[in-house]
Short mmCIF file of C-alpha atoms in Angstrom, two decimals:
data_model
loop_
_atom_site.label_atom_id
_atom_site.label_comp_id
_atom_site.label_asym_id
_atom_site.label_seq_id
_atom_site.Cartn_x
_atom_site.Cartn_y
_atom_site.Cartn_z
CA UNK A 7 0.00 0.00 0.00
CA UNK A 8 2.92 2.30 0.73
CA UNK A 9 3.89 2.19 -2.96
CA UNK A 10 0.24 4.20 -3.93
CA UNK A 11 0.48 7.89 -2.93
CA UNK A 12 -2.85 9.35 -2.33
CA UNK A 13 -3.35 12.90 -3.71
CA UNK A 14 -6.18 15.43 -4.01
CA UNK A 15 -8.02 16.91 -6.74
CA UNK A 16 -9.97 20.54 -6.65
CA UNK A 17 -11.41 23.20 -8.39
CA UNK A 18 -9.57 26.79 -8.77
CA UNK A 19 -11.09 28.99 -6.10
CA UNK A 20 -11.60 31.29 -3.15
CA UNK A 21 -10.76 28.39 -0.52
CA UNK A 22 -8.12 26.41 -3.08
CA UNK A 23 -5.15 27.82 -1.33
CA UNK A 24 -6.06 27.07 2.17
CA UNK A 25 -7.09 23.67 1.00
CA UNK A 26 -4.23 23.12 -0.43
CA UNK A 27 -2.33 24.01 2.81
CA UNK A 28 -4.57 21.83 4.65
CA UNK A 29 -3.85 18.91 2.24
CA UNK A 30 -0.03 19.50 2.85
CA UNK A 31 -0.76 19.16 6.70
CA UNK A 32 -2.75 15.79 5.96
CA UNK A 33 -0.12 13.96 4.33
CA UNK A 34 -1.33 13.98 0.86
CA UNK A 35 1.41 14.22 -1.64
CA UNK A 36 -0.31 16.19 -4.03
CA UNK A 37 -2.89 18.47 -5.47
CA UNK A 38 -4.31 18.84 -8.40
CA UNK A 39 -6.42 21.33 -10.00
CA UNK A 40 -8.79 21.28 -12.35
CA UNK A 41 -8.96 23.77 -15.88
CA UNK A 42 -12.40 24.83 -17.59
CA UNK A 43 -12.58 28.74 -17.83
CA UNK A 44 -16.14 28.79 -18.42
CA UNK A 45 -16.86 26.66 -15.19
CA UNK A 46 -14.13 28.09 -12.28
CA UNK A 47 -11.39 30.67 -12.17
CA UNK A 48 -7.56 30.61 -13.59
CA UNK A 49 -5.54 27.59 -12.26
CA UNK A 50 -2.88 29.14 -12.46
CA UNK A 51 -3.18 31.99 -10.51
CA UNK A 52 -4.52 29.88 -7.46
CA UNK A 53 -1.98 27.27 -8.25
CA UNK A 54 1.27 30.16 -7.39
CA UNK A 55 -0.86 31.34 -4.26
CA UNK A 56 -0.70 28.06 -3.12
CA UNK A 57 3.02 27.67 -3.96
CA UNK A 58 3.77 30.74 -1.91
CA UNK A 59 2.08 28.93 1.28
CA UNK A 60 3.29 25.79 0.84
CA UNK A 61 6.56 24.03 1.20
CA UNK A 62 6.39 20.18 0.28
CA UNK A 63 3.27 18.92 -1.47
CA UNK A 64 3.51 18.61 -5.19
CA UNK A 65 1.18 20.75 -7.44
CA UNK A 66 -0.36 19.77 -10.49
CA UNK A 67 -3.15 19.91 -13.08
CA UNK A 68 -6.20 18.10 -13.36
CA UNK A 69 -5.92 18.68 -16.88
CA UNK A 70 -4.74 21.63 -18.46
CA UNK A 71 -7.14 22.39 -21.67
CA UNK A 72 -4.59 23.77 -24.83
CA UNK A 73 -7.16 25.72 -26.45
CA UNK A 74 -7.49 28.01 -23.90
CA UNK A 75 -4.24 29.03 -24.05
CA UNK A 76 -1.51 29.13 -26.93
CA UNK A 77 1.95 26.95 -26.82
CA UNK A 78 3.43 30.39 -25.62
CA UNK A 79 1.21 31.26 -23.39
CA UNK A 80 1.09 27.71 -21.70
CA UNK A 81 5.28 27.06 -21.81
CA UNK A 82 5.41 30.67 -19.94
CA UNK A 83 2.77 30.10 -17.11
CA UNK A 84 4.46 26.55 -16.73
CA UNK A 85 7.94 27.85 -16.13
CA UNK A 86 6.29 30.70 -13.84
CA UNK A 87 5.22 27.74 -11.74
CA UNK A 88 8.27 25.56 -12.14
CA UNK A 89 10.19 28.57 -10.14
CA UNK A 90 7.21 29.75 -7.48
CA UNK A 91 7.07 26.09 -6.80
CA UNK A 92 10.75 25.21 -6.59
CA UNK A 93 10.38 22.30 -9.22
CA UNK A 94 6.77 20.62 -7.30
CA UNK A 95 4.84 21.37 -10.20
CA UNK A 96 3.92 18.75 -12.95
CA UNK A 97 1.50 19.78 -16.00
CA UNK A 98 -1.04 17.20 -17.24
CA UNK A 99 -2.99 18.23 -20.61
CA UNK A 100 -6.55 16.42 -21.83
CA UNK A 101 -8.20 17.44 -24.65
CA UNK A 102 -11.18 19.28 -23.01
CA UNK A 103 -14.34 17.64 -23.05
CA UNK A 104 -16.43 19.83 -20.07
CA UNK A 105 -14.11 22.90 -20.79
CA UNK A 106 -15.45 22.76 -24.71
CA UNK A 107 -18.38 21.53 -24.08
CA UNK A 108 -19.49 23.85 -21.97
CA UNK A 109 -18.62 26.45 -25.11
CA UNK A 110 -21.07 24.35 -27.52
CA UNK A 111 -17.68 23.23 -28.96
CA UNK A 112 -15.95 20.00 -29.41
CA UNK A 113 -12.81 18.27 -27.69
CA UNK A 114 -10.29 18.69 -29.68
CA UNK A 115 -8.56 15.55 -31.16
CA UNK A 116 -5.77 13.57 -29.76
CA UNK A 117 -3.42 14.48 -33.28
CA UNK A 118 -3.81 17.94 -32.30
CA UNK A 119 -3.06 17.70 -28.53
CA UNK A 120 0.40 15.68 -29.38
CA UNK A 121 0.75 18.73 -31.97
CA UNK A 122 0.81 21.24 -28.87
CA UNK A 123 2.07 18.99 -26.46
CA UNK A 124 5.27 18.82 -28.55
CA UNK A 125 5.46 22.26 -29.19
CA UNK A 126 5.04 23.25 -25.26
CA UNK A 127 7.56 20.63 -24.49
CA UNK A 128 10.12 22.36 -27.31
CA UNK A 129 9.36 25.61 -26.16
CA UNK A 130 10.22 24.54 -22.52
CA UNK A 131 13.53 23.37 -23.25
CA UNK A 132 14.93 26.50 -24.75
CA UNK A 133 14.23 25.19 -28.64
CA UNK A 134 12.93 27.54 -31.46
CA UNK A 135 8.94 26.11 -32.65
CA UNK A 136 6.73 27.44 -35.10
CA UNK A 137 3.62 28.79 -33.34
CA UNK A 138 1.03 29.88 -35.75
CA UNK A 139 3.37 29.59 -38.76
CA UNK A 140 6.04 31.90 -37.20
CA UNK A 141 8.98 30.94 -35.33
CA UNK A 142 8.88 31.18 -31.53
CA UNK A 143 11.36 30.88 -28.89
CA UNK A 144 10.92 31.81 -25.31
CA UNK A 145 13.01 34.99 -24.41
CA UNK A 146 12.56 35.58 -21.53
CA UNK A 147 16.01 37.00 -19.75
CA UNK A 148 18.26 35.47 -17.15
CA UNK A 149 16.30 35.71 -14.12
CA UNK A 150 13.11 36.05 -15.12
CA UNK A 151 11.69 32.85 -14.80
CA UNK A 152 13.08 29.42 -14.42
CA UNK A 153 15.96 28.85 -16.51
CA UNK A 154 15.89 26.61 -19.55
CA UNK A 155 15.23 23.99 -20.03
CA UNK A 156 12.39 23.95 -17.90
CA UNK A 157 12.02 20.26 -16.52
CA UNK A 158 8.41 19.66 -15.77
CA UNK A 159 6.87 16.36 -16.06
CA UNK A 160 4.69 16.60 -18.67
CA UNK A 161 1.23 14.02 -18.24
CA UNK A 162 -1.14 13.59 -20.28
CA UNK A 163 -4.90 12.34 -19.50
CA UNK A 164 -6.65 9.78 -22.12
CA UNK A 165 -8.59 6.56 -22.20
CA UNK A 166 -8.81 3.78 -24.81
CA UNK A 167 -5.63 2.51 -26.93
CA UNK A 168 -5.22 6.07 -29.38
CA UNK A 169 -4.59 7.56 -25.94
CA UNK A 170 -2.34 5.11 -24.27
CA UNK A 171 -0.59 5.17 -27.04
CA UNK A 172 -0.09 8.12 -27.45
CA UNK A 173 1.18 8.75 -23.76
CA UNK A 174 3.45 6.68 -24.42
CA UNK A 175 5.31 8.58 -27.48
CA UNK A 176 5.26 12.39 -25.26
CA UNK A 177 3.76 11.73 -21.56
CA UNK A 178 6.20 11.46 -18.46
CA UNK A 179 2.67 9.63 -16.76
CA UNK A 180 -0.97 9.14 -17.84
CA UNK A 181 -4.21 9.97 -15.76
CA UNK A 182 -6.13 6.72 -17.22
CA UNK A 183 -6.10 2.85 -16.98
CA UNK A 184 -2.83 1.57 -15.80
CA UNK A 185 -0.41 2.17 -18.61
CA UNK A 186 2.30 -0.84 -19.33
CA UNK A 187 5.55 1.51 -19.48
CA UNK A 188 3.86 4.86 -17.23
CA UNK A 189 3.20 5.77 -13.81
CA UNK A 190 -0.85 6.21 -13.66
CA UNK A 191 -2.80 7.92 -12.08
CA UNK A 192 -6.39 7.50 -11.25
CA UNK A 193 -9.63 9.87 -9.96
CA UNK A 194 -12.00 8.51 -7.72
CA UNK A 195 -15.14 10.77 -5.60
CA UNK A 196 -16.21 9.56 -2.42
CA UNK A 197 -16.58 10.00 1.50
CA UNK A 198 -15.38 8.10 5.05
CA UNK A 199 -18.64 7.23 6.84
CA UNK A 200 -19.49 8.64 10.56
CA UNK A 201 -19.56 6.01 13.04
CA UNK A 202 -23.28 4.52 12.56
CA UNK A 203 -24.21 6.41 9.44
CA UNK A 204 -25.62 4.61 6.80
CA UNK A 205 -24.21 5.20 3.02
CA UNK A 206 -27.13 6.14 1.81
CA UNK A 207 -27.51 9.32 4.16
CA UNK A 208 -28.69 12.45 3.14
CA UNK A 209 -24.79 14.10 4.32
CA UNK A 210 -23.27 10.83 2.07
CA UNK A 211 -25.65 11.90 -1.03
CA UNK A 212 -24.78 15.93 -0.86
CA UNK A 213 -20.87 15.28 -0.14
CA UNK A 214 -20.42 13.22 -2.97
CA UNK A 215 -23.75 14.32 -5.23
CA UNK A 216 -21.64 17.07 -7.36
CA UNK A 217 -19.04 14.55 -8.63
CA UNK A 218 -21.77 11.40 -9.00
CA UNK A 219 -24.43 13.43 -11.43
CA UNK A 220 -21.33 14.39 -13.52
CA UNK A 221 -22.66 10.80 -15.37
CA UNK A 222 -25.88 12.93 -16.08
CA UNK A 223 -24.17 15.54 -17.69
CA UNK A 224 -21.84 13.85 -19.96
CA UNK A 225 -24.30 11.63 -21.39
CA UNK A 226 -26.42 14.55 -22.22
CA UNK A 227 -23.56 16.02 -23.89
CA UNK A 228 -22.23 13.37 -25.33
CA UNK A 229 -25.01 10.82 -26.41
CA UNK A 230 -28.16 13.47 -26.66
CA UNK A 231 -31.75 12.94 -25.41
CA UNK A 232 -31.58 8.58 -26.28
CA UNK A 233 -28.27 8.42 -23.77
CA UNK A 234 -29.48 10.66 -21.01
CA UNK A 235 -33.26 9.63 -21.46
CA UNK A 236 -31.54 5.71 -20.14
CA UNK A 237 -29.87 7.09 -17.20
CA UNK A 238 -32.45 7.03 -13.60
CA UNK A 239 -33.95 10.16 -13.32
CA UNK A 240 -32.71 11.19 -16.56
CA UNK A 241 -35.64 12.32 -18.90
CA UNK A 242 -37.53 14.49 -15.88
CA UNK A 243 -33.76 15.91 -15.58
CA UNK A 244 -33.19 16.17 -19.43
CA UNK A 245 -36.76 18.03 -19.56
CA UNK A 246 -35.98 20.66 -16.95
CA UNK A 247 -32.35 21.32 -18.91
CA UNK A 248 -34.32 21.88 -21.16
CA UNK A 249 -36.94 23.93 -19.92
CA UNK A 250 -34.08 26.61 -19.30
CA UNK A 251 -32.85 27.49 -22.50
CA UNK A 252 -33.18 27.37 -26.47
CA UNK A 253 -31.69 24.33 -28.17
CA UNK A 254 -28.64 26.32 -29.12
CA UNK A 255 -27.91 27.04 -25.94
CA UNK A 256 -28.21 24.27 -23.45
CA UNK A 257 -24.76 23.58 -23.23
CA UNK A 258 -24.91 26.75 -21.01
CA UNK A 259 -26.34 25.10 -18.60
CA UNK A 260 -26.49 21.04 -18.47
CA UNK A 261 -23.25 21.26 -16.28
CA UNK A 262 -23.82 24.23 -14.23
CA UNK A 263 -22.15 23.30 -10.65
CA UNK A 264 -20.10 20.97 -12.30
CA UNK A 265 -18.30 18.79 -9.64
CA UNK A 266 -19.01 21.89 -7.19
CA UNK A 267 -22.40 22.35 -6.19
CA UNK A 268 -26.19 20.98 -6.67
CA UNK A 269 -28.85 23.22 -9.11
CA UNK A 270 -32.43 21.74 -8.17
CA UNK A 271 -32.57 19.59 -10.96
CA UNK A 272 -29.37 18.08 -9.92
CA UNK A 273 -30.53 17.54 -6.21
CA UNK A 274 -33.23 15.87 -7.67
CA UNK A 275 -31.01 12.85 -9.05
CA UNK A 276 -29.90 12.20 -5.47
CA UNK A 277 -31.81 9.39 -4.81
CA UNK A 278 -30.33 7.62 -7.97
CA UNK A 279 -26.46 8.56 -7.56
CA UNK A 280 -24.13 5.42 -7.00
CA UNK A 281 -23.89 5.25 -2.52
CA UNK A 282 -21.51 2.42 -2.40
CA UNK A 283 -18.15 3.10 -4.84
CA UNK A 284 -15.57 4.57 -2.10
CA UNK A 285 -18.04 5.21 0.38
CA UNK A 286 -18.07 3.37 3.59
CA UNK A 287 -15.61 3.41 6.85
CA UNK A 288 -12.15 3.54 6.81
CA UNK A 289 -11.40 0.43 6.67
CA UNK A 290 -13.57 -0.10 3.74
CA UNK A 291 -11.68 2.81 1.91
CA UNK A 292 -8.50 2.09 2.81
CA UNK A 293 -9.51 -1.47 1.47
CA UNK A 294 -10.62 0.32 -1.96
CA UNK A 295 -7.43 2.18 -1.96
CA UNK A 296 -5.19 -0.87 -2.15
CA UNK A 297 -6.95 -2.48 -5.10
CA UNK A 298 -6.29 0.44 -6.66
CA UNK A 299 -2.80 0.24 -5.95
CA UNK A 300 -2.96 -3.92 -6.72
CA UNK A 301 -4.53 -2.86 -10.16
CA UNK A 302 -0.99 -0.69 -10.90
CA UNK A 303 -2.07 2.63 -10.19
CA UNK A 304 0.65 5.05 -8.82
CA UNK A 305 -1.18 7.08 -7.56
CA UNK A 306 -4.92 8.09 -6.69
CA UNK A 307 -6.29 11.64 -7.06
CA UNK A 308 -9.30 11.98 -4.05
CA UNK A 309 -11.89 14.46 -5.72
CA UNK A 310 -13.91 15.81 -2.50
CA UNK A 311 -16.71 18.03 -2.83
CA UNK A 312 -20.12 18.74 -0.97
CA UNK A 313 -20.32 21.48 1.48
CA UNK A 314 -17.34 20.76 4.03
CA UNK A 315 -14.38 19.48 2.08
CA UNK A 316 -12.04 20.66 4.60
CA UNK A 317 -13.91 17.45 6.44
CA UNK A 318 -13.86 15.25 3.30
CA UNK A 319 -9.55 15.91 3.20
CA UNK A 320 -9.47 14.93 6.81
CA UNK A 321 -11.51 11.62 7.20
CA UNK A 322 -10.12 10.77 3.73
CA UNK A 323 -6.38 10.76 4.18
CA UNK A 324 -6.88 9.42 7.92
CA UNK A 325 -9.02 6.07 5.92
CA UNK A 326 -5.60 6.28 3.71
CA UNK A 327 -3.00 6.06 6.82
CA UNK A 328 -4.48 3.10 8.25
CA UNK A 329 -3.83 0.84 5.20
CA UNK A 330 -0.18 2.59 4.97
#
């Protein structure tokens, strides 16, 4: 179990910084924040606050979405990190389903990710690139950021074999399936039960509700009225999506409070969110925790959320220690 370090995943926010300090105290070895512009604030901003208050747990991205931000734009903010950090910082990229989705556009395919993975990985090690036809260097002077090359691990999050593959030629890890030649990293939502409480509690439901209707929204998005219409719950939820906006413009609001927080028609799939995966005591996640770890994962990215995550951190990484 030692061998599986258990890390953190949040969104960019007000409290991300003193979260971040908190997960330092805990133990966990790293945290990771999430990128969709249309959904929280900049990562990287909160990302150097919490370098500046922090000392020893690694910082990292949970993923970084290229379109949002040009090779140039991305190699500088990385390097900025790589020296507020002191070299804790590792960049993972995905191709941005919620972040495009979310802008009525579509991910953006794994060719051109490995395209501008390349190019960010040039650009951090001091080498000239051609950025929008043009050649591109970063010139920034001695002492003004990190010096190059900038080492950063570079990860990369996809599924399937185009992905793994793919990791394989320009990732330094994957966040997927256990990869044969990559360390691997893996997500998982859930919550440490109170002594007596049952898992299907009303405090289980709202602590881990936000990440477990997340299966609502991408089938909406991603398979239509037939895919969502399957799901439990899903056509009176698909109607009141619905209900809210013009057909051009649902994607504006099918994953409002996104992994954060519960709209009404959200709270109303509570009673048909999954109450078992990673819920339970801590012996029962600390159990969970080393299949993980007997699967090949490296390491295992905890994704709190509900209205005291500050608890969620605590119970979670205590469940953790016990199997240690």
């Amino acid at each position: 179990m030692s061998a599986l370090e258990l890390s953190c995943g949040l969104p960019p926010g007000p409290d991300f910084a003193e979260l971040a300090v908190l997960a330092e105290e805990l133990g966990y070895t790293r945290v990771w924040i999430h990128d969709s512009a249309p959904l929280w604030e900049d990562p990287f901003v909160h990302l150097a606050l919490a370098a500046r208050r922090t000392t020893r747990i690694g910082l990292s991205t949970a993923v970084l979405i290229p379109q949002q931000r040009s090779p140039m734009a991305m190699a500088s903010g990385i390097a900025t990190l790589a020296r507020l950090s002191g070299g804790r910082f590792r960049a993972c990229f995905g191709t941005g389903f919620t972040a495009r989705v979310t802008m009525g556009q579509r991910p953006m395919t794994l060719r051109a990710l490995a395209t501008y993975m390349a190019a960010v990985r040039q650009l951090l090690a001091g080498e000239t690139v051609l950025v929008e036809g043009s050649p591109a260097r970063m010139l920034h002077a001695e002492g003004l950021t990190a010096a190059r090359p900038v080492d950063v691990p570079l990860w990369l999050s996809a599924f399937g074999p185009k992905g793994a593959a793919l990791a394989g030629e320009l990732a330094d890890g994957i966040v997927g399936l256990p990869h044969p030649s990559l360390p691997t990293a893996t997500m998982v939502s859930g919550t440490v039960l109170d002594d007596g409480e049952e898992p299907d509690s009303q405090r289980v439901r709202e602590a881990i509700g936000p990440w477990r209707v997340v299966d609502w929204h991408t089938a909406y998005a991603g398979g239509g009225a037939t895919a969502v219409d399957a799901l439990p719950g899903g056509k009176e939820w698909r109607a009141a999506v619905e209900a809210l906006a013009p057909e051009g413009e649902r994607h504006l609001v099918a994953f409002e409070g996104h992994v954060t927080h519960l709209p009404e028609r959200d709270r109303q799939l509570l009673d048909h969110i999954d109450v078992k995966t990673m819920v339970g005591d801590a012996a029962h996640i600390g159990a969970g925790l080393a299949h993980l770890g007997g699967l090949g994962y490296r390491e295992v990215i905890y994704t709190p959320s509900g209205p005291d995550v500050a608890r969620e951190l605590r119970t979670f990484a205590a469940a953790y220690r016990q199997d240690v």
